[in-house]
Tab-separated table of C-alpha atoms in Angstrom:
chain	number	residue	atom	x	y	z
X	221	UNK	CA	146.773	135.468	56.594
X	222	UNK	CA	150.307	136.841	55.550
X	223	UNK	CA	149.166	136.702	52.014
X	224	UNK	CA	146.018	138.744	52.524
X	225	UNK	CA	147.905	141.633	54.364
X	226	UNK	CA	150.314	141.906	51.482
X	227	UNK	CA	147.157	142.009	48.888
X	228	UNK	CA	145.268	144.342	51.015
X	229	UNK	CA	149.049	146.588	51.163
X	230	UNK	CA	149.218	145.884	47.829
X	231	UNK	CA	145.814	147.779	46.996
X	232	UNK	CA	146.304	150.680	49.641
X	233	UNK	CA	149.453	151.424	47.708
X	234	UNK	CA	147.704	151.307	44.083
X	235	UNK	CA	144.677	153.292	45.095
X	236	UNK	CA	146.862	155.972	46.946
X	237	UNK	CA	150.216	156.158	45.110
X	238	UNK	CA	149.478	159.513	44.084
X	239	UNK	CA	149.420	161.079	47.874
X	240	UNK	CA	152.129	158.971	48.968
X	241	UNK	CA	154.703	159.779	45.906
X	242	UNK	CA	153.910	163.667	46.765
X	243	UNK	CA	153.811	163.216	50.369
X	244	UNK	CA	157.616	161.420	49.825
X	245	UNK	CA	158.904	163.993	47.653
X	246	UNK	CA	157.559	166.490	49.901
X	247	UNK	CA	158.823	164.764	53.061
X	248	UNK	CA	162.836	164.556	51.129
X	249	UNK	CA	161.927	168.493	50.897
X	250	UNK	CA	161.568	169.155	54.304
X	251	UNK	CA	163.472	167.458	55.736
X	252	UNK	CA	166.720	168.485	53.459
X	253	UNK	CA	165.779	172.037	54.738
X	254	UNK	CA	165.950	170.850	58.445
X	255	UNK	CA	169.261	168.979	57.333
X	256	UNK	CA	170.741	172.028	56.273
X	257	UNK	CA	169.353	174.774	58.787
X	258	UNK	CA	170.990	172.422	61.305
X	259	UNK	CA	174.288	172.330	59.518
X	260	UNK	CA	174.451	176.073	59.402
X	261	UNK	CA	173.983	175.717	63.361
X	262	UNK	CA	170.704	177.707	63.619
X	263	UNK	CA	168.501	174.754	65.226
X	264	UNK	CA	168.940	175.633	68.790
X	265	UNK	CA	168.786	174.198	72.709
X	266	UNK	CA	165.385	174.920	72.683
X	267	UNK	CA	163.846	172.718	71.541
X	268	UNK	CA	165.942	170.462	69.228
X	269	UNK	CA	168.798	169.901	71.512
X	270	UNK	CA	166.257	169.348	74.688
X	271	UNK	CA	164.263	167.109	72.998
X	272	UNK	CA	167.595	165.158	71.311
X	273	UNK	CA	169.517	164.687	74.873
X	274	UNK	CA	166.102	163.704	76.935
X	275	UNK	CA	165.237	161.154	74.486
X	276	UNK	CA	168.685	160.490	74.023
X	277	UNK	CA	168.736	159.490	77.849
X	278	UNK	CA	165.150	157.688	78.201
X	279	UNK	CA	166.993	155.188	75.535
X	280	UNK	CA	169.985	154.585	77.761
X	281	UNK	CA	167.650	154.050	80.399
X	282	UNK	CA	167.828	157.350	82.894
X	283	UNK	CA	163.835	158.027	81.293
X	284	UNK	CA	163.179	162.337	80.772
X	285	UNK	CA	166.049	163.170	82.574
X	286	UNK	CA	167.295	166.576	81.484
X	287	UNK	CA	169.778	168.670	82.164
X	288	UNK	CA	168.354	172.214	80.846
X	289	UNK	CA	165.652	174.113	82.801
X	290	UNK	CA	164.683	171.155	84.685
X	291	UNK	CA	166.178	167.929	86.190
X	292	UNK	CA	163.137	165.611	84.996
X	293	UNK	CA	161.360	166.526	81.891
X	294	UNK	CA	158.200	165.751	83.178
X	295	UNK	CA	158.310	169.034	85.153
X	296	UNK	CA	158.128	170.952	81.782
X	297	UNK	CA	155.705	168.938	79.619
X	298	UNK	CA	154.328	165.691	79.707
X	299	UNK	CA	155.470	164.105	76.372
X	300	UNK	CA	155.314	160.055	76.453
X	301	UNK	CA	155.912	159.686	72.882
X	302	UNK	CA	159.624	160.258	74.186
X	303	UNK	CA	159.135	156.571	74.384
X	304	UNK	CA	158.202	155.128	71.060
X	305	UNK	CA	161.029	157.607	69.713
X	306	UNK	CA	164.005	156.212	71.904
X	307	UNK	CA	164.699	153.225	69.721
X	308	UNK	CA	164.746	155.749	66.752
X	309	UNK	CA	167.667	157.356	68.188
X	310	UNK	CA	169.003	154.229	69.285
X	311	UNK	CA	169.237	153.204	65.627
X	312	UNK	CA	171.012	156.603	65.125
X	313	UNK	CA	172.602	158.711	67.499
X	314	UNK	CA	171.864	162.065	65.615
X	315	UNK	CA	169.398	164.911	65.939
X	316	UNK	CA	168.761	164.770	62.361
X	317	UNK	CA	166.682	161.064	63.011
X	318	UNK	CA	164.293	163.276	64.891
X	319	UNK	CA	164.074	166.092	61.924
X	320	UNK	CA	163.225	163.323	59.207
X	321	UNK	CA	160.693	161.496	61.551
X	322	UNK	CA	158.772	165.150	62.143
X	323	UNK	CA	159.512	165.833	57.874
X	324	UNK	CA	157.712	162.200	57.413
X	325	UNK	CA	155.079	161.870	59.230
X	326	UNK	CA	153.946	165.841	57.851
X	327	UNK	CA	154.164	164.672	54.370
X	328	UNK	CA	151.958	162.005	54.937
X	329	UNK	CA	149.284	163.732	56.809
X	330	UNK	CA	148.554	163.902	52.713
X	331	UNK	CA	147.508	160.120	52.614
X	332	UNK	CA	144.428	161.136	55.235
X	333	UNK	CA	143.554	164.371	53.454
X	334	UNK	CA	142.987	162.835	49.825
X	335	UNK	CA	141.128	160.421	51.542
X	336	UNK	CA	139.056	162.137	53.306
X	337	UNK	CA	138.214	164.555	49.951
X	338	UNK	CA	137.981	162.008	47.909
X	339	UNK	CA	135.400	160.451	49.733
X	340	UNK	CA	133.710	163.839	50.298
X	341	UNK	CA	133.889	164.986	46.567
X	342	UNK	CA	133.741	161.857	44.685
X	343	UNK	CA	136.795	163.258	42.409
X	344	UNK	CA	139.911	162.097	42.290
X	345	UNK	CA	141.148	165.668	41.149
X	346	UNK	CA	139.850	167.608	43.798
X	347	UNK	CA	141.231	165.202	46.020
X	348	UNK	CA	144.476	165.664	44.445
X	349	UNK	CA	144.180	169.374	44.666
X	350	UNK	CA	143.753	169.353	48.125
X	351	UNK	CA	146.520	167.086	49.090
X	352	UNK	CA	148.851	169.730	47.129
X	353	UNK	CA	146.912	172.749	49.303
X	354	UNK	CA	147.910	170.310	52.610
X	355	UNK	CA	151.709	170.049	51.773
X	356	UNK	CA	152.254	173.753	50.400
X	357	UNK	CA	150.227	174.805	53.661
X	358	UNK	CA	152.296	177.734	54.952
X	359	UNK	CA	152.310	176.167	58.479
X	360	UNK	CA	153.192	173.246	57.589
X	361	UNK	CA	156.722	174.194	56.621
X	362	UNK	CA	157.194	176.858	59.121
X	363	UNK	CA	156.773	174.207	61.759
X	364	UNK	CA	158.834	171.758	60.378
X	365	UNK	CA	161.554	174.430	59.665
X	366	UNK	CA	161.575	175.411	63.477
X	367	UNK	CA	163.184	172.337	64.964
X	368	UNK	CA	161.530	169.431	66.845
X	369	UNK	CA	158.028	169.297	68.457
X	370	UNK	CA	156.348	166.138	68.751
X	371	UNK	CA	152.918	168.588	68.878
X	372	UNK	CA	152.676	169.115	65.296
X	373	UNK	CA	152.295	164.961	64.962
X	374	UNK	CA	148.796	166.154	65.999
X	375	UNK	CA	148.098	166.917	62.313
X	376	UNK	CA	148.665	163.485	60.813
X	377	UNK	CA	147.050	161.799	63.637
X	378	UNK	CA	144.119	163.949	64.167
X	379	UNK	CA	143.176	163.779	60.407
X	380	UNK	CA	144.270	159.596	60.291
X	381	UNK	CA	141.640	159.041	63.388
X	382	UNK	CA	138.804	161.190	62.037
X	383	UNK	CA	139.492	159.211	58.131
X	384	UNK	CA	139.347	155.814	60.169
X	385	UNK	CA	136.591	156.639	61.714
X	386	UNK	CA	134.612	157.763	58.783
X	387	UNK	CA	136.009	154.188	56.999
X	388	UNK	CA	133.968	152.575	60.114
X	389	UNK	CA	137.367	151.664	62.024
X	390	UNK	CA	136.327	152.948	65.296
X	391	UNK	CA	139.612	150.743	66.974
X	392	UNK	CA	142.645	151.993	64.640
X	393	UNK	CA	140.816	155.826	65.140
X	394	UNK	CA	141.025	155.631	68.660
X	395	UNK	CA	144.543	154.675	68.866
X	396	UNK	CA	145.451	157.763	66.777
X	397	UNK	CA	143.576	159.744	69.342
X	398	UNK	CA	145.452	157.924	72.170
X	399	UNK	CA	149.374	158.615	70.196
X	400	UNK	CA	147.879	162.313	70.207
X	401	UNK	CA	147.807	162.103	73.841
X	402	UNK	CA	150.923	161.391	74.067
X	403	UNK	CA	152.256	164.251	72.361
X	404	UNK	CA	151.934	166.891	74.784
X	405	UNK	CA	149.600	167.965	77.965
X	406	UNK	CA	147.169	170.423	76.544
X	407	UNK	CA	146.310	168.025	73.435
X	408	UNK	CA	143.643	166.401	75.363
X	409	UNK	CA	141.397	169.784	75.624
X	410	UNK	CA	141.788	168.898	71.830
X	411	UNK	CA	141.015	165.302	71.783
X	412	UNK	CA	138.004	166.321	74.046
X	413	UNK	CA	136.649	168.876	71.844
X	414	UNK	CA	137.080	165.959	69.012
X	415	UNK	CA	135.142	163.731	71.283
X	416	UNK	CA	132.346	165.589	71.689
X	417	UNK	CA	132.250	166.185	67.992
X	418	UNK	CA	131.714	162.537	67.226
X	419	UNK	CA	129.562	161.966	69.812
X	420	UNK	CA	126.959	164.853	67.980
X	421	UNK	CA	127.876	165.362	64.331
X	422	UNK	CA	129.166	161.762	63.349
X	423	UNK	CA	126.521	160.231	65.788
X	424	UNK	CA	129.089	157.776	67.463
X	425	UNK	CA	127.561	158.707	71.336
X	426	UNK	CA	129.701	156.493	73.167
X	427	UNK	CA	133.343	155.802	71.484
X	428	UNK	CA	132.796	160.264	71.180
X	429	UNK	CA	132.128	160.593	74.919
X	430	UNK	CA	134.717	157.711	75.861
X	431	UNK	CA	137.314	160.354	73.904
X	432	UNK	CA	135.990	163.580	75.608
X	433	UNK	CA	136.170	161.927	78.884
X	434	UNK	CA	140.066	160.941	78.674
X	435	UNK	CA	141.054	163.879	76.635
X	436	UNK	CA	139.927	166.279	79.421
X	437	UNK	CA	141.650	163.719	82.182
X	438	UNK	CA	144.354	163.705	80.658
X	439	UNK	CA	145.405	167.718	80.154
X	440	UNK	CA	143.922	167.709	83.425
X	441	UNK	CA	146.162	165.570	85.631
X	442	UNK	CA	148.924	166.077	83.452
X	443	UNK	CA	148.990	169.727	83.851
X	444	UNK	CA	147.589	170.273	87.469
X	445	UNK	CA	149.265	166.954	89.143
X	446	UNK	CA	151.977	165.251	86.811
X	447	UNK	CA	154.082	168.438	85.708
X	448	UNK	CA	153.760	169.964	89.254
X	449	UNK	CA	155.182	166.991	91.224
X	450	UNK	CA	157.974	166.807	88.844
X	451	UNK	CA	158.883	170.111	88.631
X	452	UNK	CA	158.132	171.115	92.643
X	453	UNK	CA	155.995	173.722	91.633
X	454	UNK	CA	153.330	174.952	89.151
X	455	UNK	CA	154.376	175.139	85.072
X	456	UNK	CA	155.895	178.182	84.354
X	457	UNK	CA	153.360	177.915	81.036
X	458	UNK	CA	150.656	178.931	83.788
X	459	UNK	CA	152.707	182.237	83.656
X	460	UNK	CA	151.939	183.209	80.504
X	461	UNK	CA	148.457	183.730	81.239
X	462	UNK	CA	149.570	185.391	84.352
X	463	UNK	CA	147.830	188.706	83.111
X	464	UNK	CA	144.584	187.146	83.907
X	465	UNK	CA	145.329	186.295	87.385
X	466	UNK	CA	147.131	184.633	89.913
X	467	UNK	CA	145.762	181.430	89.839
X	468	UNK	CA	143.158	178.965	87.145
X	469	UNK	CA	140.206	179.620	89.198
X	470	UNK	CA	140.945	183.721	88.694
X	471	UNK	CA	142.151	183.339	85.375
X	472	UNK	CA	138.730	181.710	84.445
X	473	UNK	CA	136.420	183.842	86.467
X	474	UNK	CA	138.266	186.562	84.585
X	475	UNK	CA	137.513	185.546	80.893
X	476	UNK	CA	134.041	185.618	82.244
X	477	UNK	CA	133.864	188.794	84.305
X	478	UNK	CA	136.110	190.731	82.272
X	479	UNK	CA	134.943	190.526	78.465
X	480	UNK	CA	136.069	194.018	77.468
X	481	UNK	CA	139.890	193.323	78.758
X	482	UNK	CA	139.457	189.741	76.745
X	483	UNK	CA	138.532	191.320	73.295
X	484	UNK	CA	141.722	194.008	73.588
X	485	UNK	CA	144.084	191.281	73.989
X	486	UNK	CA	142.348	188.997	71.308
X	487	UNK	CA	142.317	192.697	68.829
X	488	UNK	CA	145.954	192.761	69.009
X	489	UNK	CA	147.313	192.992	64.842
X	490	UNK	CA	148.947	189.919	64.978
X	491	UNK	CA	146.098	188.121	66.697
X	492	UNK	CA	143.355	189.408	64.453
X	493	UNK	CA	145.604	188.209	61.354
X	494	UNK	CA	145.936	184.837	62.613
X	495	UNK	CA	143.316	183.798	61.443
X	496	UNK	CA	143.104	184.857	57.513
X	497	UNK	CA	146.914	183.218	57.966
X	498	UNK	CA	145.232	179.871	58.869
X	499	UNK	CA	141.756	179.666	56.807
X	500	UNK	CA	142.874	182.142	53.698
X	501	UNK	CA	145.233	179.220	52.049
X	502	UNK	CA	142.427	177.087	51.764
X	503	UNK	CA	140.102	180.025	50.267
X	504	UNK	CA	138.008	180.493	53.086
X	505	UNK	CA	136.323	177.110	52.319
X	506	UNK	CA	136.418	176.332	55.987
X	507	UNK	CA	133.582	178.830	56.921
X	508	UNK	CA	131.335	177.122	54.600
X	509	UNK	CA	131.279	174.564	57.350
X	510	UNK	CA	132.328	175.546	60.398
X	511	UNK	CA	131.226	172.644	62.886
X	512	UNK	CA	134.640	171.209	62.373
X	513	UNK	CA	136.526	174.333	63.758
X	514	UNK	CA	134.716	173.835	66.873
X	515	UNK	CA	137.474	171.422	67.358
X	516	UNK	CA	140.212	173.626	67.139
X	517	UNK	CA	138.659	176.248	69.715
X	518	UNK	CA	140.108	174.737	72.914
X	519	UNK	CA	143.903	175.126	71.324
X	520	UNK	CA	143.189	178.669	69.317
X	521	UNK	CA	141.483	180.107	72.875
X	522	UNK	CA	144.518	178.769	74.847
X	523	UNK	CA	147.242	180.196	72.519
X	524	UNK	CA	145.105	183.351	71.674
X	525	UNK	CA	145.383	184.527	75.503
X	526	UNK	CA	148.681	183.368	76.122
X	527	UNK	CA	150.905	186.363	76.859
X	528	UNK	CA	153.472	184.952	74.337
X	529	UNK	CA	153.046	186.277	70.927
X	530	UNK	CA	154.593	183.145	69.419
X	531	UNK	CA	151.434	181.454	70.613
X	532	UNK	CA	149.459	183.700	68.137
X	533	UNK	CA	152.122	182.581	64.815
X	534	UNK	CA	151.540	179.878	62.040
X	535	UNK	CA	155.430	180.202	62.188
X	536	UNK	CA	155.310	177.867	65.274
X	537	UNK	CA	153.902	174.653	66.547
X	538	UNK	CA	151.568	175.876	69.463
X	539	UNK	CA	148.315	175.993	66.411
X	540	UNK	CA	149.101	172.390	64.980
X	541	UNK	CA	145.778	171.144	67.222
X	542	UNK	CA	143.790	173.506	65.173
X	543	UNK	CA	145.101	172.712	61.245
X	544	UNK	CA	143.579	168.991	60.462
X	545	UNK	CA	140.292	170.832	61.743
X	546	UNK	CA	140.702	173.599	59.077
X	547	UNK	CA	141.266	171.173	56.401
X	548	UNK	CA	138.057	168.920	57.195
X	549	UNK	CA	135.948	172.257	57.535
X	550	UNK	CA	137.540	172.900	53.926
X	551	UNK	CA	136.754	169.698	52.375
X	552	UNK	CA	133.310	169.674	53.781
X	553	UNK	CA	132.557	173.540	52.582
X	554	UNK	CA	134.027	172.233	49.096
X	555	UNK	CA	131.083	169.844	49.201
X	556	UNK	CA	128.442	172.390	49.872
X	557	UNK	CA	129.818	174.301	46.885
X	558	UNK	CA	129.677	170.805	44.865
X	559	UNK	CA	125.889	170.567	45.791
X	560	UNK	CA	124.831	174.660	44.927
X	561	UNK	CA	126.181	173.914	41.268
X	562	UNK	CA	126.539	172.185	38.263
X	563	UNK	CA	129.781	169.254	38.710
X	564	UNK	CA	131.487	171.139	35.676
X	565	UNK	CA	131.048	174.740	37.468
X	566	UNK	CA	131.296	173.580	40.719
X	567	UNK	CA	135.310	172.226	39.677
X	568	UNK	CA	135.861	175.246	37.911
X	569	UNK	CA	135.351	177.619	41.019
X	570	UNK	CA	137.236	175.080	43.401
């Protein structure tokens, strides 16, 4: 048994050595920026030095307890990855473990990507070229630049689940989906979204409505019943959609009643560019097939009316949710383009 998981290692690494050399040099990249913004003392309280001391303390033992903005991080966001990440900090008391786990598992978001192109363009260049367009992504290194955020591990898993399922490995997809949980509240309008994706487009009715179904329990009782107990009160995130109304049953009825006063927030300059910033780097390849981007909709509607303009930036983490989406909507319009021409021409224009 040992010696056919080493052979079967053995040929992962020779048939992907190529993503994984470029998603290590890429992940020593990033994280040596981290390294040195935080020697220069510009990664900050929020969120690096939250994040460091709460999972600092769930590894002694005293689990989420915080000191900044709330007593029990629970009451801010529901982030049970905290967990899994302890022992890394156990191993090494220093902020910078954190910065090199976020740099790592990026970079090798790459491994899923080439995977998932090369199996969609039957090239190994093209599939190349896209794993280069994933790490020079201009989100990608803003994210990584600002601090710590366990959201952006969406990326790596999102795209790891929907290559594992696509390799028939329903299991090892669906605990991708169920890390992704784990990374934050509002990822399960996400995983939901993804559910109900498989269950029409990749024909897999039940494992796609068993995802939908916990995805939207999930954001749901994490948002309306775990964050409130903890904190004694609703999320302050509620109050950045405050503008809408006083509670979610007014904010709802008013992105339905109130259409014209939805479209002038959404026509703000920085919220109309938003999205050539996210679907220009990959040449607009995404619109060639758009079912994928239904994905993303839940976490581009939620940051798109959120009050807080850094909501609306690829220089944050808030649109990680939506990015593995963009890429598979990519490598699937780079196969339409494959089928209107010749294999020569069709390489040439991508």
């Amino acid at each position: 048994m040992n010696r056919s998981i080493f052979t079967r290692l053995a040929q992962f690494l020779r048939d992907h050595w190529a993503p994984l050399l470029l998603a290590l040099l890429w992940a020593i990249i990033l994280s040596g920026y981290a390294w040195l913004r935080h020697a220069r003392i510009n990664s900050t309280t929020f969120d690096l030095g939250i994040k460091a001391q709460v999972i600092w303390n769930t590894w002694q033992g005293d689990w989420f307890a915080s000191t900044v903005e709330v007593s029990h991080y629970l009451g801010d966001h529901v982030q049970l990855i905290f967990l899994l990440l302890a022992p890394l900090l156990g191993l090494w008391r220093d902020a910078r473990m954190l910065l090199i786990v976020q740099a790592l598992l990026l970079s090798l978001g790459a491994v899923p990507i080439y995977r998932i192109a090369l199996r969609k363009l039957g090239d190994r260049w093209p599939a190349i070229l896209f794993t280069l367009i994933y790490l020079l992504f201009p989100l990608l290194g803003f994210v990584n630049r600002f601090d710590f955020h366990p959201v952006v591990f969406t990326i790596p898993f999102f795209l790891a689940a929907y290559d594992l399922l696509e390799s028939d490995q329903p299991a090892w997809a669906t605990l991708f989906i169920l890390l992704s949980l784990s990374l934050r509240e509002e990822v399960g309008l996400t995983v939901f979204a993804f559910g109900l994706y498989v269950a029409v487009f990749m024909k897999r009715r039940a494992l796609g409505i068993s995802w939908a179904i916990v995805g939207l329990i999930w954001s749901l009782t994490a948002i309306f019943i775990v964050i409130p107990y903890f904190r004694g009160g609703a999320s302050d995130t509620m109050g950045r959609y405050a503008w809408l109304g006083d509670t979610p049953a007014d904010m709802l009825r008013s992105i339905f009643t109130h259409p014209g006063r939805i479209l002038e927030h959404l026509l703000v300059p920085y919220r109309r560019q938003l999205l050539i910033k996210l679907l220009l780097p990959l040449g607009l390849l995404s619109l060639l097939s758009p079912a994928p981007l239904l994905v993303g909709l839940p976490a581009l509607a939620y940051n798109m009316l959120s009050e807080t303009p850094s909501q609306s930036s690829i220089y944050f983490q808030y649109l990680a949710p939506v990015v593995p989406f963009i890429f598979i909507a990519a490598i699937q319009g780079a196969n339409r383009v494959q089928g209107w021409f010749t294999a020569e021409r069709a390489r040439w224009i991508l």
